[in-house]
């Protein structure tokens, strides 16, 4: 007798709660901090709280709900979509297997294209707060050197490769659609940019030196999520796109001033104003999410309508 799949009870609960036309979503959305309103473009919505689903944790971060929203996007019959209203981060104390469990469930439900969103700090000084960055690659320090690669351990399935290539992690098909969708929606040229996401474990925000280090290493934005989801989605064979909303600057020119020089100037009788280091808060992050919610929502909905659904 074969042992039951660890996902079977979660899938059974969903099958018992959802109408058949929503049970096989074609596209998945992961809503980042403050971005749960992305799902408001869905119609015929059925929400299932994470608490009803074995294997799901509870998202403890403000700006993250804890539910799956199933619904339809687009004209006619509509495209069946599932949105994760809230994600899990390792810094909340969740095991990596919990962080990526919803992605595995999305794959088992039939999701083939995954649109992941997040809030991030800007490392590239050309990226203004409010820019949506279409991620083209990532730099994952916890993956490279530490125990935070979600694929560590026995091979998850004989159908999955043991060694997952990530050189094509970010779907060129979906990234192309993002820019076409922004054009369709008459977004300003600088509303959408491209860049590299650095994943850090958090929950501390970066020191100025860490920000400069990540920038020098080639990253444009930094955040505390997403990469484990991308890695598992790739292992599951999905096409993946990440839209990262820049909510705050991390590398700020001219704020890294030398106190030694300030004191020398003071002793020389020059008027001195001590630098005030700007600090970021999660409230700032959520506020930018609210400001940009409508644009993000329109963009995601338009991309989904443009995906060839055969
Ligand atoms: O990546 P998401 O979940 O959007 O959230 C980002 O915002 C939070 C910090 O303000 C961190 O969790 C960071 O990763
Ligand atoms: N690590 C990190 N994550 C973020 N999420 C939103 N802003 C930031 C930031 O500045 N740093």
Short mmCIF file of C-alpha atoms in Angstrom, two decimals, residues 9-10 13-14 17 47-60 64-70 85-86 88 94 98 101-102:
data_model
loop_
_atom_site.label_atom_id
_atom_site.label_comp_id
_atom_site.label_asym_id
_atom_site.label_seq_id
_atom_site.Cartn_x
_atom_site.Cartn_y
_atom_site.Cartn_z
CA UNK A 9 -5.83 16.26 3.37
CA UNK A 10 -5.32 19.92 2.38
CA UNK A 13 -10.60 20.15 2.32
CA UNK A 14 -10.34 22.50 -0.66
CA UNK A 17 -15.26 23.82 -0.02
CA UNK A 47 -11.97 32.67 0.52
CA UNK A 48 -10.59 29.78 2.55
CA UNK A 49 -8.80 30.75 5.77
CA UNK A 50 -5.38 29.19 6.31
CA UNK A 51 -6.68 27.96 9.67
CA UNK A 52 -8.94 25.52 7.76
CA UNK A 53 -6.00 24.00 5.89
CA UNK A 54 -3.60 21.39 7.29
CA UNK A 55 0.02 22.31 6.71
CA UNK A 56 -0.63 26.05 6.51
CA UNK A 57 0.74 28.32 9.21
CA UNK A 58 -0.69 31.64 10.31
CA UNK A 59 0.81 34.81 8.92
CA UNK A 60 1.74 36.98 11.89
CA UNK A 64 -0.69 39.90 5.57
CA UNK A 65 -4.10 38.24 5.83
CA UNK A 66 -4.20 34.48 6.27
CA UNK A 67 -6.43 33.11 3.54
CA UNK A 68 -6.49 31.71 0.03
CA UNK A 69 -8.81 33.61 -2.31
CA UNK A 70 -10.12 31.65 -5.30
CA UNK A 85 -3.52 36.65 0.96
CA UNK A 86 -0.46 36.63 3.15
CA UNK A 88 5.00 33.05 5.72
CA UNK A 94 8.03 29.27 10.44
CA UNK A 98 5.82 25.72 6.06
CA UNK A 101 3.86 24.56 1.63
CA UNK A 102 1.26 26.83 -0.04
#
